[in-house]
Amino acid sequence: MSKKILVLPGDGIGQEIVAEAVKVLRCLQADHGLAVELIDGVVGGTAYDQTGSPLPEETLAQARACDAVLLGAVGGPKWEGLDIAVRPEKGLLGLRKELGLFANLRPAILYPQLAEASTLKAEVVSGLDLMIVRELTGGIYFGQPRGVRTLDNGEREGFNTLVYRESEIERIVRSAMEIAMRRNKRVCSVDKANVLEATELWREVANRVGQEYPEVELSHMYVDNAAMQLVRAPKQFDVMVTTNMFGDILSDCAAMLTGSIGMLPSASLDANGKGMYEPIHGSAPDIAGKGVANPLATILSVAMMLRYSLNQPELAERVEQAVQQVLSQGLRTADIDSPGMTRLTTAQMGDAVVAGL
Ligand code: NAD
């Protein structure tokens, strides 16, 4: 039975890069037996312009009915003055919430061909392949009570609540374990158990879930040390699993180890393998419409979709190999270009990956 994919280009370069990812999907459909149906939808500023909402009911219904969502990016200066309730970002947050996407997967991969792009020494990062699994729907970003209150002496006080239920910890750690089983079978759980009770519980539950996966080596690290180790020796990690806020920070740090924002995909999954796949970068209004954006992060997001929602690991590998091949041929978009390489447009890069397939 064919799987349904909702395609949401969104705003800015989203339109250009998603078009290239769709080329890849169409190629897999035509030549490699991938049974998928692609459905077009709108989200973000583009959706606001057309319907008055960044997440129209129809888009949400389409997303619920699909097996996976491919998203470009949302946002841009055109919509910055809007009321916060209808800003493009609301479209993205609404989709995550409504679809129950609690596991955010952020790989940081540095292809040896691009080792020079990192600000770290090539030998520290070349060949880096780590996966950060961030809890996305709980923790301090959502905990109640929260707010700013005025004390008796008139001074104001801001407060947030870090709260995790056992079931929330269990499901994210289990996701990380399942992912590790498909990789190098090592999980590092990151917490601050020496200071925060909520993460003391996190560690206890992680150990309990870990016992269900005897093949996986589970270790623990305090978040301050994890930040240090990420820049000191990032290749020691296979899968890292952590809370919403720690994951937010560590995954951006890990992304910058690779030095190329246009290369990094991401996935947000629910408990049943349904997912939303998107590049980690934004809508890049500074280069939108110029045909110079790097589509590889979006194409690699398709590879993640094949692996995690469509159960097509061989095709996922094929796409990743095609990307590697393109890089080995010295083909580059502007953001990853260096002397001696061949500069391509967004569309030419998409075509090169399709040729590689
Ligand atoms: P950005 O990621 O859009 O751009 C940062 C820099 O990286 C820019 O110089 C841009 O040209 C470059 N860049 C990004 N993607 C690239 C690509 N594929 N190829 C080549 N260069 C690329 O971040 P920003 O400028 O801070 O934000 C722009 C807009 O995007 C804002 O409205 C922001 O809210 C939104 N945004 C959306 C998402 C999302 O949809 N998930 C994420 C981050 C930012």
PDB file of N, CA, C and O and ligand atoms in Angstrom, residues 13 73-76 89 92 261-262 278 280-287 293-294 335, ligand 1:
ATOM      1  N   ILE A  13      13.409  30.150   1.177  1.00  0.00           N
ATOM      2  CA  ILE A  13      14.061  29.102   0.382  1.00  0.00           C
ATOM      3  C   ILE A  13      13.338  27.764   0.508  1.00  0.00           C
ATOM      4  O   ILE A  13      13.648  26.833  -0.233  1.00  0.00           O
ATOM      5  N   ALA A  73      10.793  25.364   5.369  1.00  0.00           N
ATOM      6  CA  ALA A  73      11.047  26.253   6.510  1.00  0.00           C
ATOM      7  C   ALA A  73       9.955  27.297   6.526  1.00  0.00           C
ATOM      8  O   ALA A  73       9.277  27.499   5.523  1.00  0.00           O
ATOM      9  N   VAL A  74       9.780  27.933   7.670  1.00  0.00           N
ATOM     10  CA  VAL A  74       8.767  28.984   7.757  1.00  0.00           C
ATOM     11  C   VAL A  74       9.375  30.270   8.295  1.00  0.00           C
ATOM     12  O   VAL A  74      10.407  30.250   8.966  1.00  0.00           O
ATOM     13  N   GLY A  75       8.700  31.372   7.981  1.00  0.00           N
ATOM     14  CA  GLY A  75       9.105  32.660   8.550  1.00  0.00           C
ATOM     15  C   GLY A  75       9.769  33.569   7.535  1.00  0.00           C
ATOM     16  O   GLY A  75      10.107  33.160   6.437  1.00  0.00           O
ATOM     17  N   GLY A  76       9.920  34.825   7.963  1.00  0.00           N
ATOM     18  CA  GLY A  76      10.551  35.824   7.109  1.00  0.00           C
ATOM     19  C   GLY A  76      10.126  37.205   7.538  1.00  0.00           C
ATOM     20  O   GLY A  76       9.124  37.357   8.240  1.00  0.00           O
ATOM     21  N   GLU A  89       5.808  30.810  12.653  1.00  0.00           N
ATOM     22  CA  GLU A  89       6.348  29.791  13.575  1.00  0.00           C
ATOM     23  C   GLU A  89       5.231  29.014  14.270  1.00  0.00           C
ATOM     24  O   GLU A  89       5.408  27.865  14.663  1.00  0.00           O
ATOM     25  N   LEU A  92       4.478  25.776  12.628  1.00  0.00           N
ATOM     26  CA  LEU A  92       5.410  24.689  12.936  1.00  0.00           C
ATOM     27  C   LEU A  92       5.140  24.105  14.327  1.00  0.00           C
ATOM     28  O   LEU A  92       5.026  22.888  14.505  1.00  0.00           O
ATOM     29  N   ILE A 261      25.360  24.613   7.901  1.00  0.00           N
ATOM     30  CA  ILE A 261      23.946  24.581   8.270  1.00  0.00           C
ATOM     31  C   ILE A 261      23.082  24.023   7.128  1.00  0.00           C
ATOM     32  O   ILE A 261      22.036  23.436   7.364  1.00  0.00           O
ATOM     33  N   GLY A 262      23.550  24.164   5.907  1.00  0.00           N
ATOM     34  CA  GLY A 262      22.779  23.693   4.749  1.00  0.00           C
ATOM     35  C   GLY A 262      22.849  22.195   4.533  1.00  0.00           C
ATOM     36  O   GLY A 262      22.282  21.672   3.571  1.00  0.00           O
ATOM     37  N   GLU A 278      12.548  17.861   8.299  1.00  0.00           N
ATOM     38  CA  GLU A 278      12.872  19.218   7.838  1.00  0.00           C
ATOM     39  C   GLU A 278      14.353  19.508   8.034  1.00  0.00           C
ATOM     40  O   GLU A 278      14.992  18.939   8.919  1.00  0.00           O
ATOM     41  N   ILE A 280      17.482  21.695   9.401  1.00  0.00           N
ATOM     42  CA  ILE A 280      17.522  22.429  10.668  1.00  0.00           C
ATOM     43  C   ILE A 280      17.551  23.945  10.455  1.00  0.00           C
ATOM     44  O   ILE A 280      17.280  24.701  11.368  1.00  0.00           O
ATOM     45  N   HIS A 281      17.899  24.370   9.234  1.00  0.00           N
ATOM     46  CA  HIS A 281      18.003  25.815   9.008  1.00  0.00           C
ATOM     47  C   HIS A 281      16.627  26.434   8.792  1.00  0.00           C
ATOM     48  O   HIS A 281      15.622  25.734   8.672  1.00  0.00           O
ATOM     49  N   GLY A 282      16.617  27.786   8.720  1.00  0.00           N
ATOM     50  CA  GLY A 282      15.364  28.506   8.528  1.00  0.00           C
ATOM     51  C   GLY A 282      15.110  28.836   7.068  1.00  0.00           C
ATOM     52  O   GLY A 282      15.666  28.174   6.169  1.00  0.00           O
ATOM     53  N   SER A 283      14.310  29.868   6.842  1.00  0.00           N
ATOM     54  CA  SER A 283      13.857  30.188   5.488  1.00  0.00           C
ATOM     55  C   SER A 283      14.831  31.081   4.726  1.00  0.00           C
ATOM     56  O   SER A 283      14.567  31.430   3.575  1.00  0.00           O
ATOM     57  N   ALA A 284      15.940  31.440   5.379  1.00  0.00           N
ATOM     58  CA  ALA A 284      17.035  32.201   4.741  1.00  0.00           C
ATOM     59  C   ALA A 284      16.546  33.295   3.797  1.00  0.00           C
ATOM     60  O   ALA A 284      16.846  33.258   2.599  1.00  0.00           O
ATOM     61  N   PRO A 285      15.806  34.282   4.304  1.00  0.00           N
ATOM     62  CA  PRO A 285      15.269  35.315   3.409  1.00  0.00           C
ATOM     63  C   PRO A 285      16.358  36.056   2.628  1.00  0.00           C
ATOM     64  O   PRO A 285      16.099  36.552   1.524  1.00  0.00           O
ATOM     65  N   ASP A 286      17.596  36.079   3.187  1.00  0.00           N
ATOM     66  CA  ASP A 286      18.674  36.802   2.492  1.00  0.00           C
ATOM     67  C   ASP A 286      19.036  36.188   1.145  1.00  0.00           C
ATOM     68  O   ASP A 286      19.568  36.870   0.273  1.00  0.00           O
ATOM     69  N   ILE A 287      18.752  34.904   0.949  1.00  0.00           N
ATOM     70  CA  ILE A 287      19.109  34.278  -0.336  1.00  0.00           C
ATOM     71  C   ILE A 287      17.888  33.694  -1.061  1.00  0.00           C
ATOM     72  O   ILE A 287      18.041  33.069  -2.109  1.00  0.00           O
ATOM     73  N   ALA A 293      20.427  28.404  -2.679  1.00  0.00           N
ATOM     74  CA  ALA A 293      20.323  27.667  -1.406  1.00  0.00           C
ATOM     75  C   ALA A 293      20.769  26.218  -1.585  1.00  0.00           C
ATOM     76  O   ALA A 293      20.603  25.630  -2.656  1.00  0.00           O
ATOM     77  N   ASN A 294      21.318  25.669  -0.533  1.00  0.00           N
ATOM     78  CA  ASN A 294      21.760  24.276  -0.534  1.00  0.00           C
ATOM     79  C   ASN A 294      20.559  23.368  -0.224  1.00  0.00           C
ATOM     80  O   ASN A 294      19.989  23.452   0.857  1.00  0.00           O
ATOM     81  N   ASP A 335      27.242  27.897  -0.206  1.00  0.00           N
ATOM     82  CA  ASP A 335      27.528  27.875   1.234  1.00  0.00           C
ATOM     83  C   ASP A 335      28.631  26.897   1.619  1.00  0.00           C
ATOM     84  O   ASP A 335      29.236  27.044   2.682  1.00  0.00           O
TER      85      ASP A 335
HETATM   86  P1  NAD B   1      18.390  30.801   8.715  1.00  0.00           P
HETATM   87  O1  NAD B   1      18.733  29.391   9.071  1.00  0.00           O
HETATM   88  O2  NAD B   1      17.243  30.977   7.807  1.00  0.00           O
HETATM   89  O3  NAD B   1      19.671  31.480   8.017  1.00  0.00           O
HETATM   90  C1  NAD B   1      20.906  31.657   8.702  1.00  0.00           C
HETATM   91  C2  NAD B   1      22.021  31.841   7.654  1.00  0.00           C
HETATM   92  O4  NAD B   1      22.300  30.601   7.006  1.00  0.00           O
HETATM   93  C3  NAD B   1      21.647  32.812   6.532  1.00  0.00           C
HETATM   94  O5  NAD B   1      22.776  33.549   6.146  1.00  0.00           O
HETATM   95  C4  NAD B   1      21.207  31.913   5.403  1.00  0.00           C
HETATM   96  O6  NAD B   1      21.401  32.459   4.119  1.00  0.00           O
HETATM   97  C5  NAD B   1      22.089  30.685   5.614  1.00  0.00           C
HETATM   98  N1  NAD B   1      21.395  29.450   5.181  1.00  0.00           N
HETATM   99  C6  NAD B   1      20.367  28.831   5.834  1.00  0.00           C
HETATM  100  N2  NAD B   1      19.974  27.768   5.133  1.00  0.00           N
HETATM  101  C7  NAD B   1      20.767  27.696   4.039  1.00  0.00           C
HETATM  102  C8  NAD B   1      20.826  26.808   2.922  1.00  0.00           C
HETATM  103  N3  NAD B   1      20.014  25.753   2.800  1.00  0.00           N
HETATM  104  N4  NAD B   1      21.754  27.046   1.973  1.00  0.00           N
HETATM  105  C9  NAD B   1      22.591  28.079   2.083  1.00  0.00           C
HETATM  106  N5  NAD B   1      22.585  28.949   3.100  1.00  0.00           N
HETATM  107  C10 NAD B   1      21.673  28.766   4.062  1.00  0.00           C
HETATM  108  O7  NAD B   1      18.183  31.584  10.068  1.00  0.00           O
HETATM  109  P2  NAD B   1      17.699  33.088  10.324  1.00  0.00           P
HETATM  110  O8  NAD B   1      18.273  33.975   9.271  1.00  0.00           O
HETATM  111  O9  NAD B   1      17.985  33.332  11.725  1.00  0.00           O
HETATM  112  O10 NAD B   1      16.129  33.042  10.153  1.00  0.00           O
HETATM  113  C11 NAD B   1      15.423  33.410   8.963  1.00  0.00           C
HETATM  114  C12 NAD B   1      13.937  33.085   9.132  1.00  0.00           C
HETATM  115  O11 NAD B   1      13.769  31.678   9.268  1.00  0.00           O
HETATM  116  C13 NAD B   1      13.309  33.703  10.379  1.00  0.00           C
HETATM  117  O12 NAD B   1      12.016  34.140  10.054  1.00  0.00           O
HETATM  118  C14 NAD B   1      13.258  32.568  11.373  1.00  0.00           C
HETATM  119  O13 NAD B   1      12.223  32.708  12.305  1.00  0.00           O
HETATM  120  C15 NAD B   1      13.013  31.401  10.463  1.00  0.00           C
HETATM  121  N6  NAD B   1      13.452  30.089  10.989  1.00  0.00           N
HETATM  122  C16 NAD B   1      12.655  29.032  10.709  1.00  0.00           C
HETATM  123  C17 NAD B   1      13.014  27.763  11.104  1.00  0.00           C
HETATM  124  C18 NAD B   1      12.142  26.620  10.698  1.00  0.00           C
HETATM  125  O14 NAD B   1      11.274  26.765   9.859  1.00  0.00           O
HETATM  126  N7  NAD B   1      12.342  25.448  11.257  1.00  0.00           N
HETATM  127  C19 NAD B   1      14.211  27.559  11.810  1.00  0.00           C
HETATM  128  C20 NAD B   1      15.035  28.670  12.068  1.00  0.00           C
HETATM  129  C21 NAD B   1      14.633  29.935  11.645  1.00  0.00           C
END
